[in-house]
Short mmCIF file of N, CA, C and O in Angstrom, two decimals:
data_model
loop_
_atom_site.label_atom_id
_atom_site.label_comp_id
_atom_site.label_asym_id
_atom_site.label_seq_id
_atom_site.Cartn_x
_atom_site.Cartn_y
_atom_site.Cartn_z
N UNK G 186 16.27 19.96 7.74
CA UNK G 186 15.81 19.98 9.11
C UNK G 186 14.36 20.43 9.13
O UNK G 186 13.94 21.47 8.62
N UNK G 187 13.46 19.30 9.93
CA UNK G 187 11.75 19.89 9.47
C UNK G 187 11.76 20.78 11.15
O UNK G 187 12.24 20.53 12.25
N UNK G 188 11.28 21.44 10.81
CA UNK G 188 10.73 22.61 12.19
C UNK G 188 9.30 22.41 12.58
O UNK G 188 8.63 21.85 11.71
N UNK G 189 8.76 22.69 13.54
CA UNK G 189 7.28 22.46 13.91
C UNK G 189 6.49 23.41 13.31
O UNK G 189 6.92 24.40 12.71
N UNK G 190 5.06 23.05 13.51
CA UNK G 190 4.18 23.66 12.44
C UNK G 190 3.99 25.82 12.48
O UNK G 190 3.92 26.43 13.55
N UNK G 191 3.98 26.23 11.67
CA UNK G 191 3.78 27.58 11.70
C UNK G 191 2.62 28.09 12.45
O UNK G 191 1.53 27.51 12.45
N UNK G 192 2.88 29.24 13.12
CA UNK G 192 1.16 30.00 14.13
C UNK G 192 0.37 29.82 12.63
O UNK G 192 -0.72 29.50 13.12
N UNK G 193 0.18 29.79 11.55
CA UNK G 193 -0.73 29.80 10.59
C UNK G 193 -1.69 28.36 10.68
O UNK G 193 -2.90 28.17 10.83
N UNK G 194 -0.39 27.35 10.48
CA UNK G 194 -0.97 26.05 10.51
C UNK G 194 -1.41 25.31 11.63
O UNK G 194 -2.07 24.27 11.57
N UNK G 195 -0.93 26.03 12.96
CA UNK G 195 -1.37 25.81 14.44
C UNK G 195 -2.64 26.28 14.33
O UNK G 195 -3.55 25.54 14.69
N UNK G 196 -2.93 27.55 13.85
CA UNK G 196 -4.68 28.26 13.76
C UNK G 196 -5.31 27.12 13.25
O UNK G 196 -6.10 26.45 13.91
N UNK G 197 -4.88 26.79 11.73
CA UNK G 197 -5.66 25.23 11.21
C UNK G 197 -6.18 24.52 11.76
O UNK G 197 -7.40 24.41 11.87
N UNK G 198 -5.12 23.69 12.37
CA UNK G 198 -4.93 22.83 13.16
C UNK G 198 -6.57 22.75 14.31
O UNK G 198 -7.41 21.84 14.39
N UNK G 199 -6.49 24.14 15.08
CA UNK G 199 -6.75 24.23 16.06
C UNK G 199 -8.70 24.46 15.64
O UNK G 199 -9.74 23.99 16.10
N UNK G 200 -8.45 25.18 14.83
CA UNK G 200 -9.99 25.55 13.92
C UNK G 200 -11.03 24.08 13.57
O UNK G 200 -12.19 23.77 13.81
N UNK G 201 -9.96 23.52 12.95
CA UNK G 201 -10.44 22.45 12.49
C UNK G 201 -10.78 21.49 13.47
O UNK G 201 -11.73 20.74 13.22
N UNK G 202 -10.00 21.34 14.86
CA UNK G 202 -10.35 20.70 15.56
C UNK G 202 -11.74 21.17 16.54
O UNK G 202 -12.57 20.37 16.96
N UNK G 203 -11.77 22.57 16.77
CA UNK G 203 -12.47 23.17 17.04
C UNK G 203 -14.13 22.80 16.89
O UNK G 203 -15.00 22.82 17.76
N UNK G 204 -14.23 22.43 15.32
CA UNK G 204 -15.42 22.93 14.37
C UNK G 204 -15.66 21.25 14.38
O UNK G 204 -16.79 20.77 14.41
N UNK G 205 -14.51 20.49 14.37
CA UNK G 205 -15.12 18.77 14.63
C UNK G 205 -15.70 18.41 15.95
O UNK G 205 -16.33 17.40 16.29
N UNK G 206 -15.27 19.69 16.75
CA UNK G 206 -15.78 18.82 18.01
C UNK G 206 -16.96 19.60 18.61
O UNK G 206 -17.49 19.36 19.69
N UNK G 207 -17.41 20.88 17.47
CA UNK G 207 -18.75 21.33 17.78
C UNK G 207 -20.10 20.56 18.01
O UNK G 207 -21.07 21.01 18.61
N UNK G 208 -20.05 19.90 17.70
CA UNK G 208 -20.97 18.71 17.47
C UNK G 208 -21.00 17.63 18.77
O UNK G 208 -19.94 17.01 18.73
N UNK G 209 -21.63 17.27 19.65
CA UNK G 209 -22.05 16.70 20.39
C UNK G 209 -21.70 15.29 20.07
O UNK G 209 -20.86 14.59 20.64
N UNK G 210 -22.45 15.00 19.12
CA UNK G 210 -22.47 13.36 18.80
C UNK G 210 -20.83 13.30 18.40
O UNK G 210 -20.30 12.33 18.94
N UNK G 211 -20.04 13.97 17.70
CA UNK G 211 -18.71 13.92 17.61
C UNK G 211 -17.72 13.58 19.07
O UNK G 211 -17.06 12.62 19.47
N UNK G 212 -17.94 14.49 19.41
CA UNK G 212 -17.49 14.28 21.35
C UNK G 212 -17.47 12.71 21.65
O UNK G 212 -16.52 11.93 21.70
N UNK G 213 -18.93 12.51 21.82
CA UNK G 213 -19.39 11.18 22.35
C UNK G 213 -18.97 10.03 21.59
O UNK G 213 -19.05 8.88 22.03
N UNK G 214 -18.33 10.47 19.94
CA UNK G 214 -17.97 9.24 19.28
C UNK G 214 -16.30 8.91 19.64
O UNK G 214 -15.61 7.90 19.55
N UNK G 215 -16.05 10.42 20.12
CA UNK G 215 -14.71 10.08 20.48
C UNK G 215 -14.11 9.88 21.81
O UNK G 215 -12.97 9.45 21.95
N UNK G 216 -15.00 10.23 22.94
CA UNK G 216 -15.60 9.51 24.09
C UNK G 216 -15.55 7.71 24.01
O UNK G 216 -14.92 6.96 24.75
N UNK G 217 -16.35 7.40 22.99
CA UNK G 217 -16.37 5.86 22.95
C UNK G 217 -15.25 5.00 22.67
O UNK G 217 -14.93 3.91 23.15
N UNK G 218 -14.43 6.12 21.33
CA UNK G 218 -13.12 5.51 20.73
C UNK G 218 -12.75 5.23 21.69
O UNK G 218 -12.73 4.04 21.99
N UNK G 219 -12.24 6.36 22.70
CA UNK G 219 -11.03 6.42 23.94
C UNK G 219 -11.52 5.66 24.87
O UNK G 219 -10.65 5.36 25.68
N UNK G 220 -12.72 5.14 25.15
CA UNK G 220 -13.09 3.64 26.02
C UNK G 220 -13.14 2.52 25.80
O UNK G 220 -13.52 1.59 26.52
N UNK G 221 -12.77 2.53 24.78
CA UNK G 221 -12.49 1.01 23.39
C UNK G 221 -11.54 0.59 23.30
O UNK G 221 -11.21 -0.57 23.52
N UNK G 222 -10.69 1.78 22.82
CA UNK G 222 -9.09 1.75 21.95
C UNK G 222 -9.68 2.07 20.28
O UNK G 222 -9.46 3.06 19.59
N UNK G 223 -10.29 1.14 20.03
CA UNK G 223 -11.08 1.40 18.28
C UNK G 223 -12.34 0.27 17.97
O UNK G 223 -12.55 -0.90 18.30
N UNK G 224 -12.81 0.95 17.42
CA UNK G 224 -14.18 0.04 17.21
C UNK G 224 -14.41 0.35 15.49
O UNK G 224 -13.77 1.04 14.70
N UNK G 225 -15.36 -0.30 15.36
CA UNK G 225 -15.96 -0.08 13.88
C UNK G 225 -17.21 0.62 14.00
O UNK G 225 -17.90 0.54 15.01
N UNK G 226 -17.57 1.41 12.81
CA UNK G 226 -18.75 2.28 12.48
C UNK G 226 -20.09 1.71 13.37
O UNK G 226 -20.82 2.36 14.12
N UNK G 227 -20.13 0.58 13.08
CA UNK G 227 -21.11 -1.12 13.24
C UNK G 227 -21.24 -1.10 14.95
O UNK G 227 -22.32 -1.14 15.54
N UNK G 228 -20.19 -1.04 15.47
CA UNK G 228 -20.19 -0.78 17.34
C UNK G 228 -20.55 0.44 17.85
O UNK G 228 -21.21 0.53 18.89
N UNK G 229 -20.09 1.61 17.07
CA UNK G 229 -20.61 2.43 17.58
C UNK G 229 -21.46 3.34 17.77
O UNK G 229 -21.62 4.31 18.50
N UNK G 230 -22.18 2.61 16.62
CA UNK G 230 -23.29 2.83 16.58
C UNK G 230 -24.99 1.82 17.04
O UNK G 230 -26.21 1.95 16.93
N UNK G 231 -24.12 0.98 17.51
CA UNK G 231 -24.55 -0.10 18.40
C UNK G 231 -24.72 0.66 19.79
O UNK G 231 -25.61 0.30 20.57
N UNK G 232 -23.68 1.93 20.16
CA UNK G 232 -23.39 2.19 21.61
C UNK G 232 -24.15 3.36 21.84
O UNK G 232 -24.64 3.67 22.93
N UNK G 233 -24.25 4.16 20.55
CA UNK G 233 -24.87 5.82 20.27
C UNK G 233 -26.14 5.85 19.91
O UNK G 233 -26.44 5.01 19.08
N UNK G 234 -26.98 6.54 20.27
CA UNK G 234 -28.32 6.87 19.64
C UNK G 234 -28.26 7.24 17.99
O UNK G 234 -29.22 7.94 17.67
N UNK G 235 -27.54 6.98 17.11
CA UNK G 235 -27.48 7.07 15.47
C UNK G 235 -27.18 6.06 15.00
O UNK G 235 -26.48 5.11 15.38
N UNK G 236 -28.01 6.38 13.68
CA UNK G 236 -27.43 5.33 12.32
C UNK G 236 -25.89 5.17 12.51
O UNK G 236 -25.19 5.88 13.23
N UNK G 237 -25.39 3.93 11.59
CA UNK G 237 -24.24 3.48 11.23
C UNK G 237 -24.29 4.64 10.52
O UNK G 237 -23.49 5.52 10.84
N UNK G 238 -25.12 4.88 9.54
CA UNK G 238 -25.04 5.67 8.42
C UNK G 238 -24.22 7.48 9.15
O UNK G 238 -23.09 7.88 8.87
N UNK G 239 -24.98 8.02 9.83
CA UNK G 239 -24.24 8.99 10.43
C UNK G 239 -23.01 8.91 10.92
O UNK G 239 -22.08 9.60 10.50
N UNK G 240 -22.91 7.89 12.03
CA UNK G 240 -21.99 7.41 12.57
C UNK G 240 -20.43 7.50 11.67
O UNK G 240 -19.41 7.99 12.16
N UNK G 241 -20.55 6.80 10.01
CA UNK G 241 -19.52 6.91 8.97
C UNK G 241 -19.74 8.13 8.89
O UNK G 241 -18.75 8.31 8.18
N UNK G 242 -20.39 9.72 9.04
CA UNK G 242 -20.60 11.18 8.19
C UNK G 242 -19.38 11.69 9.30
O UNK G 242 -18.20 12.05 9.23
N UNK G 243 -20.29 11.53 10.22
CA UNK G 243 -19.26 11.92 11.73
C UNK G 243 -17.42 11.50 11.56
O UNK G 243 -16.45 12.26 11.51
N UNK G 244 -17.52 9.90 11.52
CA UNK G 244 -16.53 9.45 11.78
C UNK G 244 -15.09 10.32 10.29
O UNK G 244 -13.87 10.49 10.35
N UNK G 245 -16.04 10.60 9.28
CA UNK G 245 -15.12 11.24 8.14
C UNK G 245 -14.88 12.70 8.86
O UNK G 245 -13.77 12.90 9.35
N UNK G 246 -15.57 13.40 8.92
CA UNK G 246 -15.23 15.20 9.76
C UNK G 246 -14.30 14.71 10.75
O UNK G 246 -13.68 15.69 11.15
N UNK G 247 -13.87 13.56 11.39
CA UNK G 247 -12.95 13.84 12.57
C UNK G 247 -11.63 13.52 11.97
O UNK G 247 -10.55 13.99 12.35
N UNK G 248 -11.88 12.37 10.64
CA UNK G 248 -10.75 12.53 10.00
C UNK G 248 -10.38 13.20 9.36
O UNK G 248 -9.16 13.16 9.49
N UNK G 249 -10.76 14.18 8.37
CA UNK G 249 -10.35 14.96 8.07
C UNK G 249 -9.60 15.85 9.45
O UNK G 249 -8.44 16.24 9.42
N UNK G 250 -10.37 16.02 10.41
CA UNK G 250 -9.68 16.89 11.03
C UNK G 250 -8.54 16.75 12.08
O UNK G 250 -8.13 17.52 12.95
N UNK G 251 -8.10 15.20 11.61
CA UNK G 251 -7.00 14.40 12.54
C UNK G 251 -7.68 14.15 13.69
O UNK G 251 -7.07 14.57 14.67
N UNK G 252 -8.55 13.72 13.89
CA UNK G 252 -8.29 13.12 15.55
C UNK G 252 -8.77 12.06 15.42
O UNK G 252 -8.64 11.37 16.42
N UNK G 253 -9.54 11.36 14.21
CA UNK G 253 -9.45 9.48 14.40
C UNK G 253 -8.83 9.15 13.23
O UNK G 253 -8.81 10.06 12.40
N UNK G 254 -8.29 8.06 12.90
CA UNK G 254 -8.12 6.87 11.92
C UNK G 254 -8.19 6.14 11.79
O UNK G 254 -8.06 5.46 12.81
N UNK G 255 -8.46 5.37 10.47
CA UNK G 255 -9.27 4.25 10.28
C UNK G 255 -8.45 3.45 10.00
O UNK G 255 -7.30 3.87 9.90
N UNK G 256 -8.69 2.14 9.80
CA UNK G 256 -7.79 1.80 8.70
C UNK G 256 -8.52 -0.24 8.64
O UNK G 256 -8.93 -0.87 9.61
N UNK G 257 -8.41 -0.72 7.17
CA UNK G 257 -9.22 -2.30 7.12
C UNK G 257 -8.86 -2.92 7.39
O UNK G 257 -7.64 -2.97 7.33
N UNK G 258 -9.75 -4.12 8.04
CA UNK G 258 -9.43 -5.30 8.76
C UNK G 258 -10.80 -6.29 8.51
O UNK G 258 -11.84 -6.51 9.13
N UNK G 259 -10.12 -6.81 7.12
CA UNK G 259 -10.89 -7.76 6.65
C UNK G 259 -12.17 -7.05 5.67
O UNK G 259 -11.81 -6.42 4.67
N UNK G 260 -13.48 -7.16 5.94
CA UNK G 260 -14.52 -6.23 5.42
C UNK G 260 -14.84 -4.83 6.07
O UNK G 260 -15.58 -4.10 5.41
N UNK G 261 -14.42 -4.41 7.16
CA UNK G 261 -14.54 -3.42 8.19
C UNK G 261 -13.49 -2.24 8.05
O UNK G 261 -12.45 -2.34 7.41
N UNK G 262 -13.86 -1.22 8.66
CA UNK G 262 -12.96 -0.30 8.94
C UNK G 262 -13.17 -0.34 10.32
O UNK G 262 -14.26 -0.54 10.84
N UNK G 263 -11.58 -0.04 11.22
CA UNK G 263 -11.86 -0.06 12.09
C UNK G 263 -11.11 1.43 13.21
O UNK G 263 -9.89 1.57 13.14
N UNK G 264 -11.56 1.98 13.74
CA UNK G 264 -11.38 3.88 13.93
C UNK G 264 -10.25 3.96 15.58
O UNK G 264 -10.48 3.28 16.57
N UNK G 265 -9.47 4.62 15.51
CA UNK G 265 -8.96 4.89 16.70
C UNK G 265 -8.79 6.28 17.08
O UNK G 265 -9.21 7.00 16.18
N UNK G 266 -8.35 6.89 18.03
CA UNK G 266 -8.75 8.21 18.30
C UNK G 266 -6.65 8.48 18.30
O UNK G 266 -5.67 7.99 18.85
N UNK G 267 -6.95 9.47 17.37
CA UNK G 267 -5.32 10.47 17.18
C UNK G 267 -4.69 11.59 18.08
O UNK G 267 -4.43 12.68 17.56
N UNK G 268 -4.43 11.36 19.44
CA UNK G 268 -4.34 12.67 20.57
C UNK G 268 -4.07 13.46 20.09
O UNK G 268 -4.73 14.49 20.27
N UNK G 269 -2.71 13.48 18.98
CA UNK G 269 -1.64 14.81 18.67
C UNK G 269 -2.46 16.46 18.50
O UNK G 269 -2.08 17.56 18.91
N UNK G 270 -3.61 16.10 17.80
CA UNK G 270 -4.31 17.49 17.48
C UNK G 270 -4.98 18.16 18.96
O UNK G 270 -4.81 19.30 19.39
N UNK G 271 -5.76 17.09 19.56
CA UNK G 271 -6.23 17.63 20.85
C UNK G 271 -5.01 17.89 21.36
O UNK G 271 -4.94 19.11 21.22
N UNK G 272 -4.13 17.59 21.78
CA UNK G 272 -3.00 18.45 22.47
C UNK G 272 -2.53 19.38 21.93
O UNK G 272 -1.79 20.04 22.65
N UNK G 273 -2.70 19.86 20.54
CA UNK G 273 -2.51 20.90 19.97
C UNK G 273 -3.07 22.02 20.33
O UNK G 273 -2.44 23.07 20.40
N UNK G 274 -4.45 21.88 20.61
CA UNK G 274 -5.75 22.48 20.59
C UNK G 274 -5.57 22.48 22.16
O UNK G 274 -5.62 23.67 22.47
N UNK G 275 -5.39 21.73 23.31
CA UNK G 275 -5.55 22.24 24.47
C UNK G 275 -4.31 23.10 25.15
O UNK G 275 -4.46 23.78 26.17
N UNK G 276 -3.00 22.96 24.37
CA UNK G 276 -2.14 23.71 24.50
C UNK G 276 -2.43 25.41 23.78
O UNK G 276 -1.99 26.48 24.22
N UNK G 277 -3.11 25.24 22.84
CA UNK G 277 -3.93 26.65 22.70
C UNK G 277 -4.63 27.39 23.32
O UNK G 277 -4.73 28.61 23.27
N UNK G 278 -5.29 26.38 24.12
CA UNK G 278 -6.71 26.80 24.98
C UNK G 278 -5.72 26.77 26.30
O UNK G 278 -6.38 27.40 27.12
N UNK G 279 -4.54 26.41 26.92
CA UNK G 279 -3.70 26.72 27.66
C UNK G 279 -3.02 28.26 27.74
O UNK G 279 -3.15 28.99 28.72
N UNK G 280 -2.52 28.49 26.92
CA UNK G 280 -2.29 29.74 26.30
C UNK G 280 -3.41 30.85 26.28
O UNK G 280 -3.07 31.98 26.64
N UNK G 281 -4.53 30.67 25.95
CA UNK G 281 -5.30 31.49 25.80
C UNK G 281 -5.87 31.88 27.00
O UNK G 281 -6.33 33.02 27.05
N UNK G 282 -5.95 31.02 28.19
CA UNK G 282 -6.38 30.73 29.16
C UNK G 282 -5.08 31.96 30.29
O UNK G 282 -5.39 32.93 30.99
N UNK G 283 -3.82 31.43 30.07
CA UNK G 283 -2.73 32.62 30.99
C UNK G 283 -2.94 33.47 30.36
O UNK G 283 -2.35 34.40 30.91
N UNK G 284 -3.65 34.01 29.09
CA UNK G 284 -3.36 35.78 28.88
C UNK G 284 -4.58 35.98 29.36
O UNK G 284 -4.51 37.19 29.55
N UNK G 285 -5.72 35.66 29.71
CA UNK G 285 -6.58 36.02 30.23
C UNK G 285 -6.77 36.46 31.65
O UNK G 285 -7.41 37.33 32.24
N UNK G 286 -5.73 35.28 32.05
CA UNK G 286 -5.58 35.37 33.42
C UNK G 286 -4.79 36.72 33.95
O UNK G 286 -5.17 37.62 34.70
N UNK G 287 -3.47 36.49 33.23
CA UNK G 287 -2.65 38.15 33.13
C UNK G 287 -3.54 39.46 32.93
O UNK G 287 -3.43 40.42 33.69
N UNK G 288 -4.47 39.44 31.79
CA UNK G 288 -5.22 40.54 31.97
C UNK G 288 -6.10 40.78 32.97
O UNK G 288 -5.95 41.80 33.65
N UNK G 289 -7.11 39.95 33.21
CA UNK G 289 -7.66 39.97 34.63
C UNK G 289 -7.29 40.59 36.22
O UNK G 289 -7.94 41.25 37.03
N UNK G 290 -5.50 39.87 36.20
CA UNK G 290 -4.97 40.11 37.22
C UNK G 290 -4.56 41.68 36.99
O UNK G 290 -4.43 42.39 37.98
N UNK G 291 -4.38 42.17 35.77
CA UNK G 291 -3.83 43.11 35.44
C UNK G 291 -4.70 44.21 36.17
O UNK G 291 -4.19 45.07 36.87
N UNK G 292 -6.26 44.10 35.91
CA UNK G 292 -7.15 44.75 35.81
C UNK G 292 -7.23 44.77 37.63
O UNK G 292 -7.09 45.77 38.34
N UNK G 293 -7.43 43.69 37.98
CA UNK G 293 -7.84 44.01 39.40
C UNK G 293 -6.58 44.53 40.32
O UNK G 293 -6.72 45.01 41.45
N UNK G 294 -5.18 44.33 39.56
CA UNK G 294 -4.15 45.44 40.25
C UNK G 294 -4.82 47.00 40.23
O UNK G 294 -4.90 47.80 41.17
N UNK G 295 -5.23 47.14 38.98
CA UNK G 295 -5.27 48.79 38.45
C UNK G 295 -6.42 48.68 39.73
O UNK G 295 -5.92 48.76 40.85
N UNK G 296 -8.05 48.50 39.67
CA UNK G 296 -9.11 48.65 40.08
C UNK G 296 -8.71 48.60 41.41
O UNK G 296 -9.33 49.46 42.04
N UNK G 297 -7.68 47.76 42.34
CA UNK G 297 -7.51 47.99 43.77
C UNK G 297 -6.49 49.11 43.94
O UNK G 297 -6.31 49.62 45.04
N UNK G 298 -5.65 49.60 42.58
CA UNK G 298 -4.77 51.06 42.91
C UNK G 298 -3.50 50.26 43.32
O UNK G 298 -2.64 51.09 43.62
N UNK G 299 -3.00 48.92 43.47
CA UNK G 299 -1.62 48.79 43.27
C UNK G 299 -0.62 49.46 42.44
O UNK G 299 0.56 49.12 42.49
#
């Protein structure tokens, strides 16, 4: 019986997605995926202010970090965008988001003397 991923490999998960999407031009490449469906290196960098050449540096950091895949079609690779990790990652940032809120609320109970 496989079980879902461990808080260790959720941190991974979430890090990694984190640190791919520090990057601006990353965003915007995956911005384009998700207005496409999938394009090749060759389009979207047709659409972006960068080289093809970057465009492939970029497009490898997101795979590694799960959120596109590639895969050939003919001479081309061609990239689609992988939700599962961003929902990983915004269900984190969900989470992180109600304990903040709880403490906050916590705080302005104490500070009004409830």
């Amino acid at each position: 019986m496989t079980q879902g991923p461990t808080a260790h490999e959720g941190a991974d998960t979430v890090a990694e997605v984190l640190s791919a999407l520090a990057d601006p031009t990353r965003r915007r490449i995956l911005d384009a995926l998700a207005g496409r469906g999938e394009a090749t290196a060759t389009a979207l960098a047709a659409q972006l202010p960068v080289s093809r050449q970057a465009i492939v540096k970029h497009l490898g950091i997101l795979d590694r970090a799960g959120l596109v895949a590639g895969h050939r079609e003919g001479r081309e690779s061609r990239y689609r965008v992988i939700p599962e990790r961003l929902g990983v990652t915004a269900r984190w940032m969900d989470r992180l988001a109600a304990d903040w809120d709880s403490r906050l609320s916590a705080i302005k109970r104490l500070a009004e003397g409830e």
